Amino acid sequence: MNHAAIKRAPGHEHIDHRRDYTVDHRLLLLAALAVLVGGLGTLAAFVLLKLIFFFTNLFFFQTVSLAEHSPAQHHLGLWVVIVPVIGGLIVGLMARFGSDKIRGHGIPEALEVILFGKSRMSGRVAILKPLSSGIVIGSGGPFGAEGPIIMTGGALGSLLAQYLHLTASERKTLLVAGACAGMTAIFGTPVAAVLLAVELLLFELRPRSLLPVAVACAVAGFARPLLFGAGPLFALQTPPATDMALVSCIIAGLLSGALAAVVTLALYKTEDLFGHLKLHWMWWPALGGLVVGLGGLIEPRALGVGYDVIGDLLNNRLALGVVVALLTVKAIIWVAALGSGTSGGVLAPLLMIGAGLGVALAHVLPGGSPQLWALVCMAGVLASVLGAPLTAIVFAFGLTHDTEALLPLLLTTVVAYGFTALVLRRSIMTEKIARRGLHIYREYGVDPLESQHVADLMTRKLITVEGAEPAKAVFDHHFSGPQGHRRYPVMHEGRLIGMLDREVLRGHEHSMQPSVGLFTGSPATARPEETARAVAGRMTELRVSSLPVVADEASMRLVGVIALSDLLRPQHAVVVAETLREKLR
């Protein structure tokens, strides 16, 4: 037995081995695959929009065409009430006998797969999700295409990763890359799509995920003009806001947050009502379709995606009475249809509802033009419902290219986001998952184990075992009593040969065999320059409570031991920083 005290190595001896990021050559592979995923996501978005056009023409005009037409132009009269019911019934059957993963607006389903399903999606979802969404929206469903394309693009990325036998983390990266590429293709907002990944889908901010997602979005952004045309979706240029806009933006933000909270609560109340029905959930989308049909009979422009209506709202082309009636119907049929479990996206309806609020507030808020208030309230409602303020700000800018609105966008959006963060426990994106017993914590922070290295935490004053010492003597000295450590480093001729614990000694408690004979192969070790997080992962994988720390694998010179108790110290420092209130010194 040897009692050795290891002198602390100065930090600068290891600083050259430390990196800001954990990256390796596989980042290049993921970036290359992201190019392909970006192209596939763009094609999927194109197919989805064409499916919507096809079913719109089929349901409302009884023609086989891919031309873009609004459901509001129909001449069906009272028969328009039946069309969304038929669409809902078809999708209910598809969900029952195809895949129930097509139900919902797509983003919560993608989140659940990412966090709890190891980012595995099926080929069935990649086919049925755009088809079901095309049927629902084409039959008048008050949805956008972005949620379904997020699910579809994500499925394509996941399938490619599964085909190539990538890891779960790499599958997640390609899934999110496909999802955000699809969103880029629909809206022409690549930077906002990347921010959506960061704020909502990735649950990390690392080069290994951010770079491939950005590459996929860039590819989709460059490919989009080839299929959809160039330029912003809703080009807008508002006059500069005056100083009075500061107070107006705060008011607009509070009201946007309040509206978002009402919409969120109404949606899940509606889901609860459908859940209490005695009917099988397969029939629910048809019932939701009946509400949609009745709403379409009152306000035909509430049917379908409604990008034309959003454009009219942003450019202040509608009278206040028309706006109130249209947006009331839109909100009601959207909540009813989505609560029924049908397939469709949430972004376009939220844009319309938020812009409608801005049009109404423009009559009382000073400091800006009506177009400005429509734009900032649109972003405020979106940020509050998604819980993604940066995405909403950049998304609104990407849709309009309105540089003058950036400052009002910033203030209104963060106020709205702050309101719902205080009032609501969860967002519309996470409530559905929470109801299945799966909680999502959305705050980001630097892992305290990432900022600490083994050299900062390891124990340097060690008790070691000499390899020549008999196993019986080691057991008697170290494991027969209640005191002592669980594991001890074993040294032989100045080299570490392993860690000795009761499991290794089992069956040798009375043997006079030297301890060195109990070990074969190279022991698992840690190095001083490694992060505590890397070592914690290794200890978890090996299911051990401590690891010996060596200067290098060549010499196997023991310099310390790091244990689970050492890894708790960084977290304790975080707890102190969060809870201890100090006085001015």
Coordinates of C-alpha atoms in Angstrom, one line a residue:
M1 CA 0.0 0.0 0.0
N2 CA 1.3 3.4 -0.9
H3 CA 0.1 6.8 0.3
A4 CA 1.0 9.3 -2.4
A5 CA 0.2 13.0 -2.7
I6 CA 0.2 14.2 -6.3
K7 CA 1.1 17.9 -6.8
R8 CA -1.5 19.9 -8.7
A9 CA -0.4 20.5 -12.3
P10 CA -0.5 24.2 -13.4
G11 CA -3.5 24.8 -15.7
H12 CA -1.3 26.2 -18.5
E13 CA 0.3 22.8 -19.0
H14 CA -3.0 21.5 -20.5
I15 CA -4.5 24.7 -22.0
D16 CA -3.3 23.8 -25.6
H17 CA -5.3 20.6 -25.5
R18 CA -8.7 22.3 -24.6
R19 CA -11.2 23.4 -27.3
D20 CA -14.1 25.8 -27.3
Y21 CA -16.3 23.2 -29.1
T22 CA -16.6 19.4 -29.3
V23 CA -16.2 18.7 -33.0
D24 CA -14.7 16.0 -35.1
H25 CA -14.5 14.9 -38.7
R26 CA -18.1 13.7 -38.7
L27 CA -19.2 17.3 -38.8
L28 CA -18.1 17.4 -42.4
L29 CA -20.2 14.3 -43.2
L30 CA -23.2 15.9 -41.6
A31 CA -22.7 19.1 -43.5
A32 CA -22.5 17.2 -46.8
L33 CA -25.6 15.2 -46.0
A34 CA -27.3 18.5 -45.0
V35 CA -26.9 19.7 -48.6
L36 CA -29.0 16.7 -49.8
V37 CA -31.5 17.1 -47.0
G38 CA -31.9 20.8 -47.9
G39 CA -32.8 19.8 -51.4
L40 CA -35.2 17.1 -50.3
G41 CA -36.9 19.5 -47.9
T42 CA -37.4 22.0 -50.7
L43 CA -38.9 19.4 -53.0
A44 CA -41.1 18.2 -50.2
A45 CA -42.4 21.7 -49.7
F46 CA -43.1 22.1 -53.4
V47 CA -45.0 18.8 -53.5
L48 CA -47.0 19.7 -50.4
L49 CA -48.1 23.1 -51.9
K50 CA -49.1 21.3 -55.1
L51 CA -51.1 18.8 -53.1
I52 CA -52.9 21.7 -51.4
F53 CA -53.7 23.3 -54.8
F54 CA -54.8 19.9 -56.3
F55 CA -57.2 19.1 -53.5
T56 CA -58.5 22.7 -53.3
N57 CA -59.4 22.5 -57.0
L58 CA -60.9 19.0 -56.6
F59 CA -63.0 19.8 -53.5
F60 CA -64.2 23.3 -54.3
F61 CA -64.2 23.5 -58.1
Q62 CA -64.5 19.9 -59.1
T63 CA -61.5 20.2 -61.5
V64 CA -58.2 18.3 -61.7
S65 CA -55.7 21.1 -61.7
L66 CA -52.5 22.3 -59.9
A67 CA -53.4 26.0 -60.4
E68 CA -53.5 28.2 -57.2
H69 CA -57.1 29.1 -56.3
S70 CA -58.6 30.4 -53.0
P71 CA -61.4 28.3 -51.5
A72 CA -63.2 31.7 -51.0
Q73 CA -63.9 31.8 -54.8
H74 CA -66.1 28.7 -54.7
H75 CA -69.7 28.6 -55.9
L76 CA -70.9 25.7 -53.8
G77 CA -73.4 27.6 -51.7
L78 CA -74.6 25.6 -48.7
W79 CA -72.7 22.6 -49.9
V80 CA -69.5 24.2 -48.7
V81 CA -70.4 23.1 -45.2
I82 CA -70.0 19.4 -46.2
V83 CA -66.6 19.8 -47.9
P84 CA -64.4 20.2 -44.7
V85 CA -66.4 17.3 -43.2
I86 CA -65.4 15.0 -46.0
G87 CA -61.8 16.1 -45.7
G88 CA -61.8 15.5 -42.0
L89 CA -63.4 12.1 -42.4
I90 CA -60.7 11.0 -44.9
V91 CA -57.9 12.1 -42.6
G92 CA -59.5 10.4 -39.6
L93 CA -59.5 7.2 -41.6
M94 CA -55.9 7.7 -42.7
A95 CA -54.8 8.3 -39.1
R96 CA -56.7 5.2 -37.8
F97 CA -55.5 2.8 -40.4
G98 CA -52.3 4.5 -41.6
S99 CA -50.5 6.2 -38.8
D100 CA -51.8 8.3 -35.9
K101 CA -48.5 10.3 -36.1
I102 CA -50.1 12.4 -38.8
R103 CA -52.5 14.0 -36.3
G104 CA -51.8 17.4 -35.0
H105 CA -49.9 20.4 -36.4
G106 CA -46.5 18.7 -36.6
I107 CA -44.2 20.6 -34.3
P108 CA -45.1 18.9 -31.0
E109 CA -44.9 15.6 -32.8
A110 CA -41.4 16.4 -34.1
L111 CA -40.4 17.5 -30.6
E112 CA -41.6 14.2 -29.1
V113 CA -39.6 12.2 -31.7
I114 CA -36.5 14.2 -31.1
L115 CA -36.5 14.1 -27.3
F116 CA -38.2 10.8 -26.6
G117 CA -38.0 8.8 -29.8
K118 CA -34.3 8.9 -30.6
S119 CA -35.2 11.0 -33.7
R120 CA -36.6 8.0 -35.6
M121 CA -39.5 8.7 -38.0
S122 CA -41.1 6.2 -40.4
G123 CA -41.4 6.4 -44.1
R124 CA -45.2 6.1 -43.7
V125 CA -45.2 9.5 -41.9
A126 CA -43.1 11.0 -44.7
I127 CA -45.9 10.0 -47.2
L128 CA -49.0 10.3 -45.2
K129 CA -48.3 13.6 -43.5
P130 CA -48.2 15.8 -46.6
L131 CA -51.0 13.8 -48.2
S132 CA -53.3 14.3 -45.1
S133 CA -52.4 17.9 -44.8
G134 CA -53.1 18.5 -48.5
I135 CA -56.5 17.0 -48.1
V136 CA -57.4 18.9 -44.9
I137 CA -56.2 22.3 -46.2
G138 CA -57.5 21.6 -49.7
S139 CA -60.9 20.9 -48.2
G140 CA -60.9 24.3 -46.5
G141 CA -59.0 23.6 -43.3
P142 CA -57.8 26.9 -41.8
F143 CA -54.2 25.9 -41.6
G144 CA -50.8 26.6 -43.0
A145 CA -48.4 24.3 -44.7
E146 CA -45.4 24.9 -42.3
G147 CA -46.3 22.4 -39.6
P148 CA -46.8 19.5 -42.0
I149 CA -43.6 20.4 -43.9
I150 CA -41.7 20.5 -40.7
M151 CA -42.9 16.9 -40.0
T152 CA -42.3 15.8 -43.6
G153 CA -38.9 17.4 -44.0
G154 CA -37.9 16.0 -40.6
A155 CA -39.0 12.5 -41.6
L156 CA -36.9 12.7 -44.8
G157 CA -33.8 13.7 -42.8
S158 CA -34.5 11.0 -40.2
L159 CA -34.9 8.3 -42.8
L160 CA -31.7 9.3 -44.5
A161 CA -29.9 9.1 -41.2
Q162 CA -31.4 5.7 -40.4
Y163 CA -30.4 4.4 -43.9
L164 CA -26.8 5.5 -43.2
H165 CA -26.8 4.0 -39.7
L166 CA -26.0 7.3 -38.0
T167 CA -26.2 7.9 -34.2
A168 CA -29.3 9.3 -32.5
S169 CA -27.6 12.7 -32.1
E170 CA -26.8 12.8 -35.8
R171 CA -30.3 11.6 -36.7
K172 CA -31.6 14.6 -34.7
T173 CA -29.4 17.0 -36.6
L174 CA -30.6 15.7 -40.0
L175 CA -34.2 15.6 -38.8
V176 CA -34.1 19.2 -37.8
A177 CA -32.2 20.2 -40.9
G178 CA -35.0 18.7 -43.1
A179 CA -37.7 20.3 -41.0
C180 CA -36.1 23.8 -41.2
A181 CA -35.3 23.4 -44.9
G182 CA -39.0 22.8 -45.5
M183 CA -39.9 25.9 -43.5
T184 CA -37.4 27.9 -45.5
A185 CA -38.9 26.7 -48.8
I186 CA -42.4 27.6 -47.7
F187 CA -41.7 31.1 -46.3
G188 CA -38.3 32.1 -47.8
T189 CA -37.0 32.8 -44.3
P190 CA -33.7 30.8 -43.9
V191 CA -32.3 32.7 -40.9
A192 CA -35.6 32.4 -39.0
A193 CA -35.7 28.7 -39.7
V194 CA -32.3 28.3 -38.2
L195 CA -33.4 30.2 -35.1
L196 CA -36.5 28.0 -34.9
A197 CA -34.1 25.1 -34.7
V198 CA -32.1 26.7 -31.9
E199 CA -35.1 27.9 -29.9
L200 CA -37.5 25.0 -30.4
L201 CA -36.1 21.8 -32.0
L202 CA -32.4 21.2 -31.3
F203 CA -32.3 21.7 -27.6
E204 CA -28.6 22.5 -27.9
L205 CA -26.4 25.1 -29.6
R206 CA -23.3 23.3 -30.9
P207 CA -21.4 23.3 -34.2
R208 CA -22.3 19.6 -34.8
S209 CA -26.0 20.6 -35.1
L210 CA -26.1 24.3 -35.9
L211 CA -23.8 24.1 -39.0
P212 CA -25.7 21.2 -40.8
V213 CA -29.0 22.9 -40.1
A214 CA -27.8 26.2 -41.4
V215 CA -26.4 24.5 -44.5
A216 CA -29.7 22.8 -45.2
C217 CA -31.6 26.1 -44.8
A218 CA -29.1 27.9 -47.1
V219 CA -29.6 25.3 -49.7
A220 CA -33.3 25.6 -49.5
G221 CA -33.1 29.3 -49.6
F222 CA -31.1 29.2 -52.8
A223 CA -33.3 26.5 -54.3
R224 CA -36.6 28.2 -53.4
P225 CA -36.6 30.8 -56.3
L226 CA -36.4 28.0 -58.8
L227 CA -39.7 26.5 -57.6
F228 CA -41.6 29.2 -55.8
G229 CA -40.3 32.6 -57.2
A230 CA -38.0 35.2 -55.6
G231 CA -38.7 38.0 -53.1
P232 CA -40.4 38.2 -49.7
L233 CA -43.8 36.6 -49.3
F234 CA -45.3 39.9 -48.0
A235 CA -43.2 42.8 -49.1
L236 CA -43.7 45.8 -46.8
Q237 CA -42.0 49.1 -46.0
T238 CA -43.4 51.0 -43.1
P239 CA -42.5 54.6 -42.2
P240 CA -40.1 55.1 -39.3
A241 CA -41.8 54.9 -35.9
T242 CA -41.8 58.0 -33.7
D243 CA -40.8 58.2 -30.0
M244 CA -44.4 57.6 -29.0
A245 CA -44.1 54.0 -30.4
L246 CA -42.1 53.0 -27.3
V247 CA -45.2 53.0 -25.1
S248 CA -47.4 51.7 -28.0
C249 CA -45.1 48.7 -28.5
I250 CA -45.4 47.8 -24.8
I251 CA -49.2 48.0 -25.0
A252 CA -49.2 46.0 -28.3
G253 CA -46.9 43.4 -26.7
L254 CA -49.1 42.9 -23.7
L255 CA -52.2 42.6 -25.8
S256 CA -50.5 40.2 -28.2
G257 CA -49.4 38.0 -25.3
A258 CA -52.9 38.1 -23.8
L259 CA -54.4 37.0 -27.1
A260 CA -51.8 34.2 -27.5
A261 CA -52.7 33.0 -24.0
V262 CA -56.4 33.0 -24.7
V263 CA -55.8 31.1 -28.0
T264 CA -53.6 28.6 -26.3
L265 CA -56.0 27.9 -23.5
A266 CA -59.0 27.7 -25.9
L267 CA -57.2 25.1 -28.0
Y268 CA -56.5 22.8 -25.2
K269 CA -60.0 23.3 -23.7
T270 CA -61.3 22.2 -27.1
E271 CA -59.1 19.2 -27.1
D272 CA -60.5 18.3 -23.7
L273 CA -64.0 18.6 -25.0
F274 CA -63.2 16.2 -27.9
G275 CA -61.5 13.9 -25.4
H276 CA -64.8 13.5 -23.5
L277 CA -66.7 12.4 -26.5
K278 CA -67.8 8.8 -26.7
L279 CA -66.9 8.6 -30.3
H280 CA -63.6 7.1 -31.5
W281 CA -61.0 9.8 -32.2
M282 CA -61.1 8.8 -35.9
W283 CA -64.4 10.7 -36.2
W284 CA -63.3 13.8 -34.5
P285 CA -61.7 15.6 -37.5
A286 CA -65.1 15.2 -39.3
L287 CA -66.8 17.0 -36.4
G288 CA -64.1 19.7 -36.5
G289 CA -64.7 19.9 -40.3
L290 CA -68.4 20.7 -39.6
V291 CA -67.4 23.7 -37.6
V292 CA -65.0 24.8 -40.3
G293 CA -67.7 24.4 -43.0
L294 CA -70.2 26.5 -41.0
G295 CA -67.4 29.2 -40.5
G296 CA -66.7 29.1 -44.2
L297 CA -70.3 29.7 -44.9
I298 CA -70.2 32.9 -42.8
E299 CA -66.7 34.1 -43.9
P300 CA -65.4 32.3 -47.0
R301 CA -62.0 33.9 -46.7
A302 CA -61.5 32.2 -43.4
L303 CA -61.0 28.9 -45.2
G304 CA -57.7 27.5 -46.3
V305 CA -54.2 28.9 -45.8
G306 CA -55.1 32.6 -46.3
Y307 CA -51.8 34.1 -47.4
D308 CA -53.8 36.6 -49.4
V309 CA -55.7 37.7 -46.3
I310 CA -52.4 38.1 -44.4
G311 CA -51.2 40.3 -47.2
D312 CA -54.3 42.4 -47.1
L313 CA -54.1 42.8 -43.3
L314 CA -50.4 43.9 -43.4
N315 CA -51.2 46.4 -46.1
N316 CA -54.3 47.8 -44.3
R317 CA -56.6 46.9 -47.2
L318 CA -59.6 45.7 -45.0
A319 CA -62.1 47.7 -43.0
L320 CA -62.2 47.2 -39.3
G321 CA -65.6 45.5 -39.2
V322 CA -64.5 43.0 -41.9
V323 CA -61.3 42.3 -40.0
V324 CA -63.1 41.6 -36.7
A325 CA -65.6 39.3 -38.3
L326 CA -63.0 37.5 -40.4
L327 CA -60.5 37.0 -37.6
T328 CA -63.2 35.9 -35.1
V329 CA -64.4 33.2 -37.5
K330 CA -60.8 32.2 -38.3
A331 CA -59.9 31.8 -34.7
I332 CA -62.9 29.7 -33.9
I333 CA -62.7 27.3 -36.8
W334 CA -58.9 27.0 -36.3
V335 CA -59.2 26.1 -32.7
A336 CA -62.1 23.7 -33.4
A337 CA -60.3 22.0 -36.3
L338 CA -56.9 21.7 -34.6
G339 CA -58.5 20.5 -31.3
S340 CA -60.2 17.7 -33.2
G341 CA -56.8 16.2 -34.0
T342 CA -56.7 16.8 -37.7
S343 CA -53.6 17.6 -39.7
G344 CA -52.4 21.1 -40.3
G345 CA -50.0 23.9 -39.4
V346 CA -50.3 26.8 -36.9
L347 CA -48.0 29.5 -38.2
A348 CA -50.2 30.9 -41.0
P349 CA -53.4 31.1 -38.7
L350 CA -51.3 32.8 -36.0
L351 CA -49.9 35.3 -38.5
M352 CA -53.5 36.1 -39.5
I353 CA -54.8 36.4 -36.0
G354 CA -51.9 38.5 -34.8
A355 CA -52.1 40.8 -37.9
G356 CA -55.8 41.2 -37.3
L357 CA -55.1 42.4 -33.7
G358 CA -52.7 44.9 -35.0
V359 CA -55.2 46.3 -37.5
A360 CA -57.7 46.8 -34.7
L361 CA -55.1 48.5 -32.4
A362 CA -53.9 50.8 -35.2
H363 CA -57.0 52.9 -34.6
V364 CA -55.8 53.8 -31.0
L365 CA -52.1 53.3 -30.9
P366 CA -49.9 56.4 -31.8
G367 CA -46.4 56.4 -33.0
G368 CA -46.6 54.2 -36.1
S369 CA -48.5 53.3 -39.2
P370 CA -51.3 50.7 -39.4
Q371 CA -49.0 48.4 -41.3
L372 CA -46.4 48.6 -38.5
W373 CA -48.9 47.5 -35.8
A374 CA -50.2 44.7 -37.9
L375 CA -46.7 43.5 -38.4
V376 CA -45.5 43.7 -34.8
C377 CA -48.6 42.2 -33.3
M378 CA -48.3 39.4 -35.8
A379 CA -44.8 38.7 -34.5
G380 CA -45.9 39.2 -30.9
V381 CA -48.6 36.6 -31.1
L382 CA -46.3 34.2 -32.9
A383 CA -43.5 34.5 -30.3
S384 CA -45.9 34.0 -27.5
V385 CA -47.6 30.9 -28.9
L386 CA -44.3 29.3 -30.0
G387 CA -42.2 30.5 -27.1
A388 CA -39.6 31.5 -29.6
P389 CA -39.1 35.3 -29.6
L390 CA -35.9 35.5 -31.7
T391 CA -37.5 33.3 -34.4
A392 CA -40.6 35.5 -34.5
I393 CA -38.6 38.8 -34.9
V394 CA -36.4 37.5 -37.7
F395 CA -39.4 35.6 -39.2
A396 CA -41.4 38.8 -39.5
F397 CA -38.4 40.6 -41.0
G398 CA -37.8 37.8 -43.5
L399 CA -41.5 37.8 -44.6
T400 CA -41.5 41.5 -45.3
H401 CA -37.9 42.8 -45.5
D402 CA -39.1 45.8 -43.6
T403 CA -35.9 47.2 -41.9
E404 CA -37.7 50.2 -40.3
A405 CA -39.8 47.8 -38.2
L406 CA -36.9 45.9 -36.5
L407 CA -36.8 48.0 -33.3
P408 CA -40.6 48.0 -32.8
L409 CA -40.6 44.3 -33.6
L410 CA -37.9 43.7 -30.9
L411 CA -39.8 45.5 -28.1
T412 CA -43.3 44.2 -28.9
T413 CA -42.2 40.6 -29.3
V414 CA -40.2 40.4 -26.1
V415 CA -43.0 42.0 -24.1
A416 CA -45.5 39.5 -25.5
Y417 CA -43.1 36.6 -24.9
G418 CA -42.5 37.8 -21.3
F419 CA -46.2 38.0 -20.7
T420 CA -46.9 34.4 -21.7
A421 CA -43.8 33.1 -20.0
L422 CA -45.2 34.5 -16.7
V423 CA -48.8 33.6 -17.3
L424 CA -48.6 30.2 -19.0
R425 CA -46.8 27.1 -17.6
R426 CA -46.3 25.7 -21.1
S427 CA -46.6 26.8 -24.7
I428 CA -48.9 25.4 -27.5
M429 CA -45.8 23.5 -28.6
T430 CA -45.2 21.6 -25.4
E431 CA -48.6 21.3 -23.7
K432 CA -49.6 18.3 -25.9
I433 CA -46.4 16.4 -25.0
A434 CA -46.8 17.3 -21.3
R435 CA -50.3 15.8 -21.4
R436 CA -48.7 12.5 -22.3
G437 CA -46.5 12.7 -19.2
L438 CA -43.4 13.9 -21.0
H439 CA -42.2 17.3 -19.6
I440 CA -39.9 19.5 -21.7
Y441 CA -37.6 22.0 -20.0
R442 CA -36.8 24.7 -22.6
E443 CA -34.3 26.9 -20.8
Y444 CA -30.7 26.8 -22.1
G445 CA -27.6 27.2 -20.1
V446 CA -23.9 26.2 -20.2
D447 CA -23.5 22.8 -18.6
P448 CA -21.4 23.4 -15.5
L449 CA -19.6 20.1 -16.2
E450 CA -18.5 21.6 -19.6
S451 CA -16.8 24.6 -18.0
Q452 CA -14.8 22.4 -15.5
H453 CA -11.9 20.1 -16.4
V454 CA -10.8 17.0 -14.6
A455 CA -7.7 18.8 -13.4
D456 CA -9.9 21.3 -11.5
L457 CA -12.0 18.6 -9.7
M458 CA -9.9 15.5 -9.2
T459 CA -8.6 14.3 -5.9
R460 CA -4.8 14.4 -5.8
K461 CA -4.1 13.0 -2.4
L462 CA -4.5 9.3 -3.1
I463 CA -4.4 5.9 -1.4
T464 CA -3.0 3.3 -3.8
V465 CA -2.5 -0.4 -3.8
E466 CA 0.7 -2.1 -4.9
G467 CA 0.2 -4.8 -7.4
A468 CA 2.5 -7.2 -5.6
E469 CA 0.3 -7.1 -2.5
P470 CA -1.7 -10.4 -2.1
A471 CA -5.5 -10.1 -2.7
K472 CA -6.3 -11.3 0.8
A473 CA -4.2 -8.5 2.3
V474 CA -5.9 -6.0 0.1
F475 CA -9.3 -7.2 1.1
D476 CA -8.4 -7.2 4.8
H477 CA -6.9 -3.7 4.7
H478 CA -9.5 -1.9 2.4
F479 CA -12.8 -3.8 2.2
S480 CA -13.3 -5.8 5.4
G481 CA -14.4 -2.8 7.5
P482 CA -17.1 -0.1 7.1
Q483 CA -14.6 2.7 6.4
G484 CA -12.6 3.5 3.2
H485 CA -13.3 4.1 -0.4
R486 CA -15.2 2.0 -2.9
R487 CA -12.3 1.7 -5.4
Y488 CA -8.5 2.0 -5.2
P489 CA -5.9 2.5 -7.9
V490 CA -3.5 -0.4 -8.3
M491 CA 0.1 0.4 -9.3
H492 CA 2.8 -1.9 -10.6
E493 CA 6.3 -0.7 -11.4
G494 CA 5.1 2.9 -11.4
R495 CA 2.2 2.3 -13.8
L496 CA -1.5 2.2 -13.2
I497 CA -2.9 -1.2 -14.0
G498 CA -6.5 -0.8 -12.9
M499 CA -9.0 0.1 -10.2
L500 CA -9.7 -2.5 -7.5
D501 CA -13.2 -2.9 -5.9
R502 CA -15.3 -5.7 -4.4
E503 CA -16.5 -6.9 -7.8
V504 CA -12.9 -7.4 -8.9
L505 CA -12.0 -9.1 -5.6
R506 CA -15.0 -11.4 -5.6
G507 CA -13.9 -15.0 -5.1
H508 CA -10.3 -13.9 -4.3
E509 CA -10.9 -12.7 -0.7
H510 CA -8.7 -15.5 0.7
S511 CA -6.2 -15.8 -2.1
M512 CA -2.5 -15.0 -1.7
Q513 CA -2.3 -14.2 -5.4
P514 CA -0.7 -10.8 -6.1
S515 CA -3.3 -8.1 -7.0
V516 CA -1.6 -7.5 -10.4
G517 CA -2.9 -10.9 -11.5
L518 CA -6.5 -9.8 -11.2
F519 CA -6.3 -7.4 -14.1
T520 CA -6.2 -8.0 -17.9
G521 CA -6.1 -5.3 -20.6
S522 CA -5.8 -1.6 -20.3
P523 CA -7.9 0.1 -17.6
A524 CA -10.5 2.9 -18.3
T525 CA -8.9 6.2 -17.4
A526 CA -9.5 10.0 -17.6
R527 CA -7.0 12.7 -18.5
P528 CA -6.6 16.1 -16.7
E529 CA -7.4 18.1 -19.8
E530 CA -10.8 16.4 -20.4
T531 CA -14.0 18.2 -19.5
A532 CA -16.0 16.9 -16.5
R533 CA -18.9 16.3 -18.8
A534 CA -16.9 13.9 -21.0
V535 CA -15.7 12.0 -18.0
A536 CA -19.2 11.9 -16.5
G537 CA -20.4 10.3 -19.8
R538 CA -17.7 7.7 -19.6
M539 CA -18.5 6.8 -16.0
T540 CA -22.1 6.4 -16.9
E541 CA -21.3 4.2 -19.9
L542 CA -19.0 2.0 -17.7
R543 CA -21.3 2.2 -14.7
V544 CA -18.5 3.0 -12.3
S545 CA -18.3 5.6 -9.5
S546 CA -14.8 6.8 -10.1
L547 CA -12.0 6.8 -12.7
P548 CA -8.2 7.1 -12.3
V549 CA -6.6 10.1 -13.9
V550 CA -3.3 9.6 -15.8
A551 CA -0.9 12.1 -17.3
D552 CA -1.0 10.2 -20.6
E553 CA -1.8 6.7 -21.8
A554 CA 1.8 6.0 -22.8
S555 CA 3.3 6.4 -19.3
M556 CA 0.1 5.5 -17.3
R557 CA 1.4 7.8 -14.6
L558 CA -1.3 8.3 -12.0
V559 CA -2.0 11.9 -11.1
G560 CA -5.4 11.7 -9.4
V561 CA -8.8 10.1 -9.1
I562 CA -12.1 11.7 -10.1
A563 CA -15.3 10.4 -8.5
L564 CA -19.0 11.1 -8.7
S565 CA -18.9 13.3 -5.6
D566 CA -16.3 15.5 -7.4
L567 CA -18.7 15.9 -10.4
L568 CA -21.4 17.3 -8.0
R569 CA -19.3 20.3 -7.0
P570 CA -19.8 22.4 -10.2
Q571 CA -23.6 21.9 -9.8
H572 CA -23.4 23.1 -6.2
A573 CA -21.7 26.3 -7.4
V574 CA -24.6 26.8 -9.8
V575 CA -27.1 26.3 -7.0
V576 CA -25.3 28.9 -4.8
A577 CA -25.2 31.4 -7.7
E578 CA -29.0 31.0 -8.2
T579 CA -30.1 31.2 -4.6
L580 CA -27.5 33.2 -2.5
R581 CA -28.4 36.9 -2.3
E582 CA -25.3 38.9 -1.3
K583 CA -25.0 42.4 0.0
L584 CA -23.0 45.2 -1.5
R585 CA -19.4 45.0 -0.1

